[in-house]
PDB file of C-alpha atoms in Angstrom:
ATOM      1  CA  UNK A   1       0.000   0.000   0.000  1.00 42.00           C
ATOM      2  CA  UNK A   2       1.389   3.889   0.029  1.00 48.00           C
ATOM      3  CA  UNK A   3       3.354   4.911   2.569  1.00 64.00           C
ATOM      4  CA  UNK A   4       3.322   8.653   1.736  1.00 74.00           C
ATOM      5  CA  UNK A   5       0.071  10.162   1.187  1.00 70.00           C
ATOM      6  CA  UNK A   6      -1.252  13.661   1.203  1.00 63.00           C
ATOM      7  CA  UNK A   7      -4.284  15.051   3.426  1.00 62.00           C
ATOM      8  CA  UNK A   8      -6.174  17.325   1.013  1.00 71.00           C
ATOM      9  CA  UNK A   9      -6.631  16.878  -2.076  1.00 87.00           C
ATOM     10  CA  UNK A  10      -7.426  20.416  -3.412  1.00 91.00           C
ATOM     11  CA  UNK A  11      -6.183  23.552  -1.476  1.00 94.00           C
ATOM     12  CA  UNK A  12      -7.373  27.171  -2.405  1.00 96.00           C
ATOM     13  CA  UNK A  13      -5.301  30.061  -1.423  1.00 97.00           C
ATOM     14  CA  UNK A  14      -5.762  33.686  -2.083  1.00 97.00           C
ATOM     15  CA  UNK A  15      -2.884  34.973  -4.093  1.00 97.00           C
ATOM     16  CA  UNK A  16      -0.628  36.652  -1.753  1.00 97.00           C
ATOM     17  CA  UNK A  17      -1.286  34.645   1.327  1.00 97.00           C
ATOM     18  CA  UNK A  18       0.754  31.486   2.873  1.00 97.00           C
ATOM     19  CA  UNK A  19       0.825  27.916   1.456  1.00 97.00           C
ATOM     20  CA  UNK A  20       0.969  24.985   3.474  1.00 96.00           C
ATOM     21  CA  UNK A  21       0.589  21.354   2.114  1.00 95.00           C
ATOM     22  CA  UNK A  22       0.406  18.351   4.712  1.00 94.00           C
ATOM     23  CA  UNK A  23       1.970  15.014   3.618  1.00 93.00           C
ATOM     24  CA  UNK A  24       2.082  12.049   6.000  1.00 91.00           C
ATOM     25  CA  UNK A  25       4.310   8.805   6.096  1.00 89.00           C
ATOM     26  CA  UNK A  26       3.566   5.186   7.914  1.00 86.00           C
ATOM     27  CA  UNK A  27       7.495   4.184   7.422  1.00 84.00           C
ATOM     28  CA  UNK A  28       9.409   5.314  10.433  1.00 82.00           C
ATOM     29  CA  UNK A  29      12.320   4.191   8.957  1.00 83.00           C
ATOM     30  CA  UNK A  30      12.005   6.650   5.823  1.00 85.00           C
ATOM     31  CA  UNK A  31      15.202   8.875   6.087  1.00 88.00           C
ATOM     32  CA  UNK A  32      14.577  10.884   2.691  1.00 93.00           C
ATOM     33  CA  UNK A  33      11.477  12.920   1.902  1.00 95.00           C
ATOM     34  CA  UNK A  34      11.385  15.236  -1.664  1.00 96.00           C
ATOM     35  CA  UNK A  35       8.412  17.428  -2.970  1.00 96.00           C
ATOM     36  CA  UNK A  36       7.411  17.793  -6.558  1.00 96.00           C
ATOM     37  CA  UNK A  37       5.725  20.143  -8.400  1.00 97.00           C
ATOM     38  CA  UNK A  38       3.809  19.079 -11.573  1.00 96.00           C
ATOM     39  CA  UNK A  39       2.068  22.055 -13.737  1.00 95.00           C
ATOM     40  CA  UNK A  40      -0.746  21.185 -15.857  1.00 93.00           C
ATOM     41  CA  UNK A  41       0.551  19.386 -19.368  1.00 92.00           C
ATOM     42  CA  UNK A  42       4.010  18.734 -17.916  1.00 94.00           C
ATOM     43  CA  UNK A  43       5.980  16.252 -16.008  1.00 96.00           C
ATOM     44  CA  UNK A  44       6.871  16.542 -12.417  1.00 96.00           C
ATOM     45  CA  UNK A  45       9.675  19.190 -11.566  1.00 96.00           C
ATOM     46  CA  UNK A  46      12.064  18.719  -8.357  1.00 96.00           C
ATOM     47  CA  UNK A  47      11.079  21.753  -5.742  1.00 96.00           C
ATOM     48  CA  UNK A  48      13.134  20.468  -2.505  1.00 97.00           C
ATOM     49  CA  UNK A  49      14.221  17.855  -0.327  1.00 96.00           C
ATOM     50  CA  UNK A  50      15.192  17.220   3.264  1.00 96.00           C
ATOM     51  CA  UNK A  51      16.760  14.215   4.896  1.00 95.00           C
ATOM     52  CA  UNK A  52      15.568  12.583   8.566  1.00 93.00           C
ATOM     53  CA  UNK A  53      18.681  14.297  10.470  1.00 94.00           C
ATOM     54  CA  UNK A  54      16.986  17.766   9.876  1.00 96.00           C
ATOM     55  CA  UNK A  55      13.882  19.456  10.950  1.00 96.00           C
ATOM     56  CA  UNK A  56      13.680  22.064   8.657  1.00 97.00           C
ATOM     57  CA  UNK A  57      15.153  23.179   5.178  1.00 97.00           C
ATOM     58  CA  UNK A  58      14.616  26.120   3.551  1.00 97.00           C
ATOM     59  CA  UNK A  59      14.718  27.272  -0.429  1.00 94.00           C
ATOM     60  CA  UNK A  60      13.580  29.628  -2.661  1.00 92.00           C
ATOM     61  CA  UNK A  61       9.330  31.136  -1.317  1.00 96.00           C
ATOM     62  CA  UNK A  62       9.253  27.115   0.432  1.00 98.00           C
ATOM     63  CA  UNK A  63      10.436  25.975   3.334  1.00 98.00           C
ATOM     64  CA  UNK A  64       9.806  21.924   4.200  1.00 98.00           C
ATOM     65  CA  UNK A  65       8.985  21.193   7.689  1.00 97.00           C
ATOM     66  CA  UNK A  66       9.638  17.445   8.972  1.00 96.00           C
ATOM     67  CA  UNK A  67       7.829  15.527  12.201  1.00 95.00           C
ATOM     68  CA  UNK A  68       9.565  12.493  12.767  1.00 93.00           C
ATOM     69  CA  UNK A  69       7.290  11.888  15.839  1.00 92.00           C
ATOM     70  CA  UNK A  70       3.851  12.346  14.035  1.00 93.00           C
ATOM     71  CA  UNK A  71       5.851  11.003  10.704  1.00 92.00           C
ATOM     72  CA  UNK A  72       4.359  14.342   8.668  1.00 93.00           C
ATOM     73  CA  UNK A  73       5.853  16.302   6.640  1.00 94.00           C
ATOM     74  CA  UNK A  74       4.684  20.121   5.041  1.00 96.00           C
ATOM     75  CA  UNK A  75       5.406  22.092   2.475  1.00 97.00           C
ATOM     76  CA  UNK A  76       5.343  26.071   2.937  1.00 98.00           C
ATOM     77  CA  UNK A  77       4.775  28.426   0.310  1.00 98.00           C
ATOM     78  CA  UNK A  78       5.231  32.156   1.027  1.00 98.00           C
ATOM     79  CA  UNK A  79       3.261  34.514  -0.779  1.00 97.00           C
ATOM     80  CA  UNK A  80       2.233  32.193  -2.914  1.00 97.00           C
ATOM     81  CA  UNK A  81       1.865  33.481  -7.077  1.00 97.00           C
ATOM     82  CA  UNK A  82      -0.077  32.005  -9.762  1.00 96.00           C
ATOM     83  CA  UNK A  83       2.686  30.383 -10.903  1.00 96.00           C
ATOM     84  CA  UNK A  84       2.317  28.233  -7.798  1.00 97.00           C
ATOM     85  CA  UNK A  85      -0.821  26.723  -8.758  1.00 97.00           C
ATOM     86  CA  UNK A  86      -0.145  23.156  -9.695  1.00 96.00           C
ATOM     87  CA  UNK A  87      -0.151  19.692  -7.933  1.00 95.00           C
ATOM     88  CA  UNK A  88       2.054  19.261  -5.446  1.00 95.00           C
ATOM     89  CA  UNK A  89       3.370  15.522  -4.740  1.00 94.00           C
ATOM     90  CA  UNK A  90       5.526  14.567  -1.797  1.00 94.00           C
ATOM     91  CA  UNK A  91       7.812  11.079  -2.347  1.00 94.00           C
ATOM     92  CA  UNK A  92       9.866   9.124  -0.046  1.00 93.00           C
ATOM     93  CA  UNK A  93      12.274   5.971  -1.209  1.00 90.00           C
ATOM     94  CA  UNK A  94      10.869   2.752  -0.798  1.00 81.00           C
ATOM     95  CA  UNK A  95       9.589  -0.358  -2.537  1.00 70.00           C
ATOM     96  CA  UNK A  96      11.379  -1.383  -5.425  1.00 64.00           C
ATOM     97  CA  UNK A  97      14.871  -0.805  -5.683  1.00 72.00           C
ATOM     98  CA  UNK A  98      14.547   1.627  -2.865  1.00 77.00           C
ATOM     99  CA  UNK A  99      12.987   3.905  -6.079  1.00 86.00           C
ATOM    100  CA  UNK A 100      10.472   6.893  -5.248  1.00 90.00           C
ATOM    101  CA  UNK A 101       7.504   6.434  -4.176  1.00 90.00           C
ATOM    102  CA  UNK A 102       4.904   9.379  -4.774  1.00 91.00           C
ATOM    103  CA  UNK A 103       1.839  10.502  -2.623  1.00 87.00           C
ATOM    104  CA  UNK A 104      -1.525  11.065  -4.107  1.00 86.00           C
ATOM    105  CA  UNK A 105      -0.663  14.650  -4.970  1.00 90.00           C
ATOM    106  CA  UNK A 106      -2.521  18.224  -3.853  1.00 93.00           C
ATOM    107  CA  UNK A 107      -3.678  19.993  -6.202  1.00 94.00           C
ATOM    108  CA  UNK A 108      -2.918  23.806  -4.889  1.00 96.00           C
ATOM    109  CA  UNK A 109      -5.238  26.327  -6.617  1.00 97.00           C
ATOM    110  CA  UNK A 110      -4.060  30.115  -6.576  1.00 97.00           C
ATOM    111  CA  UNK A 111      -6.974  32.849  -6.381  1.00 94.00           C
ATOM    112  CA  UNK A 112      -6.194  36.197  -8.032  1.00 90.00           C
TER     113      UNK A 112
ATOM    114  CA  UNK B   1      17.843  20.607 -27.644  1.00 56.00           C
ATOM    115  CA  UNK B   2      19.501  19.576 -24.193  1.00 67.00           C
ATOM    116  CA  UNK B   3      17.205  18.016 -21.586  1.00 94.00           C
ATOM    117  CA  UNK B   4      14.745  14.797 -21.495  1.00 97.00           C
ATOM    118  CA  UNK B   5      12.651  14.028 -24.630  1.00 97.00           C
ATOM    119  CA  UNK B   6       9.882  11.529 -25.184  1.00 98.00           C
ATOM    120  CA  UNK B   7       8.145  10.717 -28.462  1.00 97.00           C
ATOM    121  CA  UNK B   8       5.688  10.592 -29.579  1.00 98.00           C
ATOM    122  CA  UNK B   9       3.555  12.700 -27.368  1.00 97.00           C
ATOM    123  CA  UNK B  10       0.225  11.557 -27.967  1.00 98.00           C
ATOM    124  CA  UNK B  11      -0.461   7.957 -29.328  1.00 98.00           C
ATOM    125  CA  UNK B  12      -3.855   6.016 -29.889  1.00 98.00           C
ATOM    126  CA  UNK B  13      -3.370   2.388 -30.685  1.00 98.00           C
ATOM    127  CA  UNK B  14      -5.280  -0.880 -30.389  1.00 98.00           C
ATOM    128  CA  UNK B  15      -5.968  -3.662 -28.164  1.00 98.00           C
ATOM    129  CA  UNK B  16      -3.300  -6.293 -28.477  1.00 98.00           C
ATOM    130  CA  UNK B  17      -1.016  -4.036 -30.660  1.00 98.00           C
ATOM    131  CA  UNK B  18       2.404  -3.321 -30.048  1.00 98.00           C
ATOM    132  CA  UNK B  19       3.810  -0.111 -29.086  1.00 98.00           C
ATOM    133  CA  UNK B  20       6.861   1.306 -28.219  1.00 98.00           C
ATOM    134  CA  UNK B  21       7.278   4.896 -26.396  1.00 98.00           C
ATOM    135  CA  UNK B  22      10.510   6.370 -26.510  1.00 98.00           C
ATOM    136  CA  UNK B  23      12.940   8.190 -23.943  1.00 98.00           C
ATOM    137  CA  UNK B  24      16.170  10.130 -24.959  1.00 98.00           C
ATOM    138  CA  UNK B  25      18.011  12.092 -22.133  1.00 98.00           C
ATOM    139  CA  UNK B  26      21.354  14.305 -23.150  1.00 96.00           C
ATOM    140  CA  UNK B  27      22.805  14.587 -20.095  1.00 94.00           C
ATOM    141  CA  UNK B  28      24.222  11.271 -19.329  1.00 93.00           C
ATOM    142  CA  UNK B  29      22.304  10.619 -16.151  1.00 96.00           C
ATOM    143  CA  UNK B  30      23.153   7.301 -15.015  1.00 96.00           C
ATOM    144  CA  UNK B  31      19.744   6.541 -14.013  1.00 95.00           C
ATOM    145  CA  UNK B  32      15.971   6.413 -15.943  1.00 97.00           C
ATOM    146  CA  UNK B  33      12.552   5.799 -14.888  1.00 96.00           C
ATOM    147  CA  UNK B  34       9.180   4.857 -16.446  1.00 98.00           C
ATOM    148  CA  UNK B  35       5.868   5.907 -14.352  1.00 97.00           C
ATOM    149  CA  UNK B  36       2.263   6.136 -15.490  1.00 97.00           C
ATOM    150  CA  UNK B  37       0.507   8.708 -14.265  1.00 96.00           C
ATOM    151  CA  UNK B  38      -3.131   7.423 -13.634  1.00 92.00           C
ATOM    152  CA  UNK B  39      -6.187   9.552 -11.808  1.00 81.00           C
ATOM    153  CA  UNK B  40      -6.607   8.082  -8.518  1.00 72.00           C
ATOM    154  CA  UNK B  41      -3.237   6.146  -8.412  1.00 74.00           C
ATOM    155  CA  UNK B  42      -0.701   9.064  -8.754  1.00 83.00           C
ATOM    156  CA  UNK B  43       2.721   8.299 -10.034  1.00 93.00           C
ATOM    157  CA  UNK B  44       3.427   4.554 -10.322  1.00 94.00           C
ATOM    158  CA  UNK B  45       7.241   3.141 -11.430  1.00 94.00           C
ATOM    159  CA  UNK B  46       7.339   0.826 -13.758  1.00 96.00           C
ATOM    160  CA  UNK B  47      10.762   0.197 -14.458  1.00 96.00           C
ATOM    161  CA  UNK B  48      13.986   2.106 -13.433  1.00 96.00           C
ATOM    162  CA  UNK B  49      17.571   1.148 -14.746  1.00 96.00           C
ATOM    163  CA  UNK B  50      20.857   2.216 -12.801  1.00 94.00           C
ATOM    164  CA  UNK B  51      23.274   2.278 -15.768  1.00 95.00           C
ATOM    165  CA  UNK B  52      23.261   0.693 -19.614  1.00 95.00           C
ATOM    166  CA  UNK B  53      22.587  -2.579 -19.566  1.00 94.00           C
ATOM    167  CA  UNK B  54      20.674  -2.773 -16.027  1.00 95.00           C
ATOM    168  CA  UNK B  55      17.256  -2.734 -15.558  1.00 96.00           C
ATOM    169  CA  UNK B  56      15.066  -3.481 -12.695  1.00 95.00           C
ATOM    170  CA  UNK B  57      11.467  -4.046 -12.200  1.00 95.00           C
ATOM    171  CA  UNK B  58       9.483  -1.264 -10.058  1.00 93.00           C
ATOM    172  CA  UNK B  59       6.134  -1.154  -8.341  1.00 91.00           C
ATOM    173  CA  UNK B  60       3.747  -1.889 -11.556  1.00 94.00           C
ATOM    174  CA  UNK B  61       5.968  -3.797 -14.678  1.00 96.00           C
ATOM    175  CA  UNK B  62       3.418  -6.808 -16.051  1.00 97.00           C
ATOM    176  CA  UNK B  63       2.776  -5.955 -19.761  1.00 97.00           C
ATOM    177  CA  UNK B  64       6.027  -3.870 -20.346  1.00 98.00           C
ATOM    178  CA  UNK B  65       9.509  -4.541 -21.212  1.00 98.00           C
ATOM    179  CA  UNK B  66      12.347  -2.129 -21.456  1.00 98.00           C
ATOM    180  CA  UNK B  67      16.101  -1.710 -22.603  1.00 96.00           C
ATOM    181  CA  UNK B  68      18.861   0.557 -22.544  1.00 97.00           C
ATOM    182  CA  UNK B  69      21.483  -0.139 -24.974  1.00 96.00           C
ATOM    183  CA  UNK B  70      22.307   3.065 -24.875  1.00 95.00           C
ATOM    184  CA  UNK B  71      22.559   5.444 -21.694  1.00 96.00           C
ATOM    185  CA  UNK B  72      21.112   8.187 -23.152  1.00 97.00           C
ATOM    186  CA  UNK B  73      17.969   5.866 -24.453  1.00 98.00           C
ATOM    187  CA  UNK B  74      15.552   4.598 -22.329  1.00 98.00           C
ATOM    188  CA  UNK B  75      12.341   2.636 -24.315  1.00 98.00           C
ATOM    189  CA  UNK B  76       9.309   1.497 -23.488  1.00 98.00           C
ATOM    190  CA  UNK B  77       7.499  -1.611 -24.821  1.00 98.00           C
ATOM    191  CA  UNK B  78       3.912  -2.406 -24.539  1.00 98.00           C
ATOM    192  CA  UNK B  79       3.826  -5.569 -26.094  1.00 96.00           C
ATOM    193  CA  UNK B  80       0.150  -6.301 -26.154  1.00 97.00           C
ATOM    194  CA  UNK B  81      -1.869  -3.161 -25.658  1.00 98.00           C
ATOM    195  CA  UNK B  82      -4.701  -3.284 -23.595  1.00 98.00           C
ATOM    196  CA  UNK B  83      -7.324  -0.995 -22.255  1.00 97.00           C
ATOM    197  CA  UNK B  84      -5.982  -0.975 -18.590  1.00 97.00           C
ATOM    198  CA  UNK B  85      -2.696   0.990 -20.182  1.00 98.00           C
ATOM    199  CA  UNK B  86      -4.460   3.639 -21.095  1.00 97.00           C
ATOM    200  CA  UNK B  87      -2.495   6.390 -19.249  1.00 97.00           C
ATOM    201  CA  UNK B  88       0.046   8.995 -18.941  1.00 97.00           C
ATOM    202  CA  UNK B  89       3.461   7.713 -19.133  1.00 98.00           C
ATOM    203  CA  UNK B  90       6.668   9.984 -17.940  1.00 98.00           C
ATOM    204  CA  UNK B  91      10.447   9.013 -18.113  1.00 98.00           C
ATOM    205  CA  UNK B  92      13.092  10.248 -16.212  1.00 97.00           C
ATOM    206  CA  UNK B  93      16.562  10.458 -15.351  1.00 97.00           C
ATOM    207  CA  UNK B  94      18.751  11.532 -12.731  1.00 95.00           C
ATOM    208  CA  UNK B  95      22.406  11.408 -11.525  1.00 93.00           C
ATOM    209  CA  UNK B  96      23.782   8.347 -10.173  1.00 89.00           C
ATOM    210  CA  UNK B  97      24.560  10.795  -6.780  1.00 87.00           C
ATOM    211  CA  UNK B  98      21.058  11.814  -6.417  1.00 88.00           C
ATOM    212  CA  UNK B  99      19.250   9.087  -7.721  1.00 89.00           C
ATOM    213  CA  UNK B 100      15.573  11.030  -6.273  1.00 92.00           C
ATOM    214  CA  UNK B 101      16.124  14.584  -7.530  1.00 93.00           C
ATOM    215  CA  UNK B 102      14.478  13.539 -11.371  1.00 95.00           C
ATOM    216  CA  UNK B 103      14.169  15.015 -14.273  1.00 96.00           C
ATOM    217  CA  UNK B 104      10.860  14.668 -15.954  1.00 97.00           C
ATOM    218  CA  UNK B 105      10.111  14.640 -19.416  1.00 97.00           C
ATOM    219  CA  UNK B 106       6.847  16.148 -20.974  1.00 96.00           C
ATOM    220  CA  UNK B 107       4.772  13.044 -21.108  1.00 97.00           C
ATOM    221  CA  UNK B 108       3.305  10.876 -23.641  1.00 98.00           C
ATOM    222  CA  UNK B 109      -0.470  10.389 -23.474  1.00 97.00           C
ATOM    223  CA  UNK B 110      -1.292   6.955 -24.339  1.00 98.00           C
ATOM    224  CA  UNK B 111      -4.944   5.685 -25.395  1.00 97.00           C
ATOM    225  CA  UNK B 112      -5.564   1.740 -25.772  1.00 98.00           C
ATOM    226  CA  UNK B 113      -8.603   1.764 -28.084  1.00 97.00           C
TER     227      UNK B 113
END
């Protein structure tokens, strides 16, 4: 079954405001987590990624947030654009090979 | 043009035919991925292969065979279409160092008719 799996499905945000997109994982021993961003008619694009040892890591507008006690993981978007408005998936390594695999994906929808 | 290719982007075939979709990366990542991309499922590996010549099986590979003769090449074989194919299929490739930090191609939109 997944192990990575995202709470909401669709997320509306006024353009402007804060982000946040919830992603929760069953495999306590997962020690990689990555987010992807996947526009409408295109594939999947890396955004950011954070190993077990850290709480926090910060890029570019998003900052990933990591709970290894509830296992959840979030993904922050500051003053989020239009250009933000895609499906977000998170992914952790498992399965086959040790290979990705992908949540259910949130689809983040950007009001103007 | 540099980057991750497929081809073609859009195919409509039939039941039981065969079909090939193809993947051409030009920066000689070591690694390459299949997925389908269904609603309701998410992203799904089919098959992923470390280096030319090596290719393993992922979460969903009955009714598809791959090679990779080449590193830069990466194809996909349905060898019988059938309806339950129908789907979005993306390749990708990344470095052998950070085998999760992929680079997606565009996507080829497969119907089985």
């Amino acid at each position: 079954g997944e192990s990575v799996g995202l709470h909401l499905p669709t997320l509306s945000v006024q353009e402007g405001d804060n982000s946040i997109i919830n992603c929760a994982y069953s495999n306590s021993a997962s020690d990689y987590f990555i987010w992807y961003k996947q526009e409408s008619g295109k594939g999947p694009q890396f955004i950011i990624d954070i190993r077990s040892n850290m709480d926090k890591r910060q890029g570019q507008r998003v900052t990933v947030l990591l709970n290894k006690t509830v296992k959840h993981l979030s993904l922050q978007i500051a003053a989020t654009q239009p250009g933000d408005s895609a499906v977000y998936f998170c992914a952790a390594p498992e399965g086959a090979g040790n290979m990705l695999t992908f949540g259910g994906g949130t689809r983040l929808m950007v009001k103007p | 043009d540099a980057g991750i290719t497929q081809s073609p982007r859009y195919k409509i075939t039939e039941t039981g035919r065969q079909v090939t979709l193809m993947c051409h990366q030009t920066w000689s990542h070591s690694y390459m991925f299949w997925y389908r991309q269904d609603l309701g499922h998410g992203l799904r590996l089919i098959y992923y292969s470390a280096a030319a010549d090596i290719t393993d099986k992922g979460e969903v590979p009955d009714g598809y065979v791959v090679s990779r003769s080449k590193t830069e090449n990466f194809p996909l074989t349905l060898e019988s279409a059938t309806r339950s194919q129908t789907s979005v299929y993306f390749c990708a490739s990344s470095e052998s160092g950070h085998p999760y930090e992929q680079y997606f191609g565009p996507g080829t939109r497969l119907t089985v008719t």
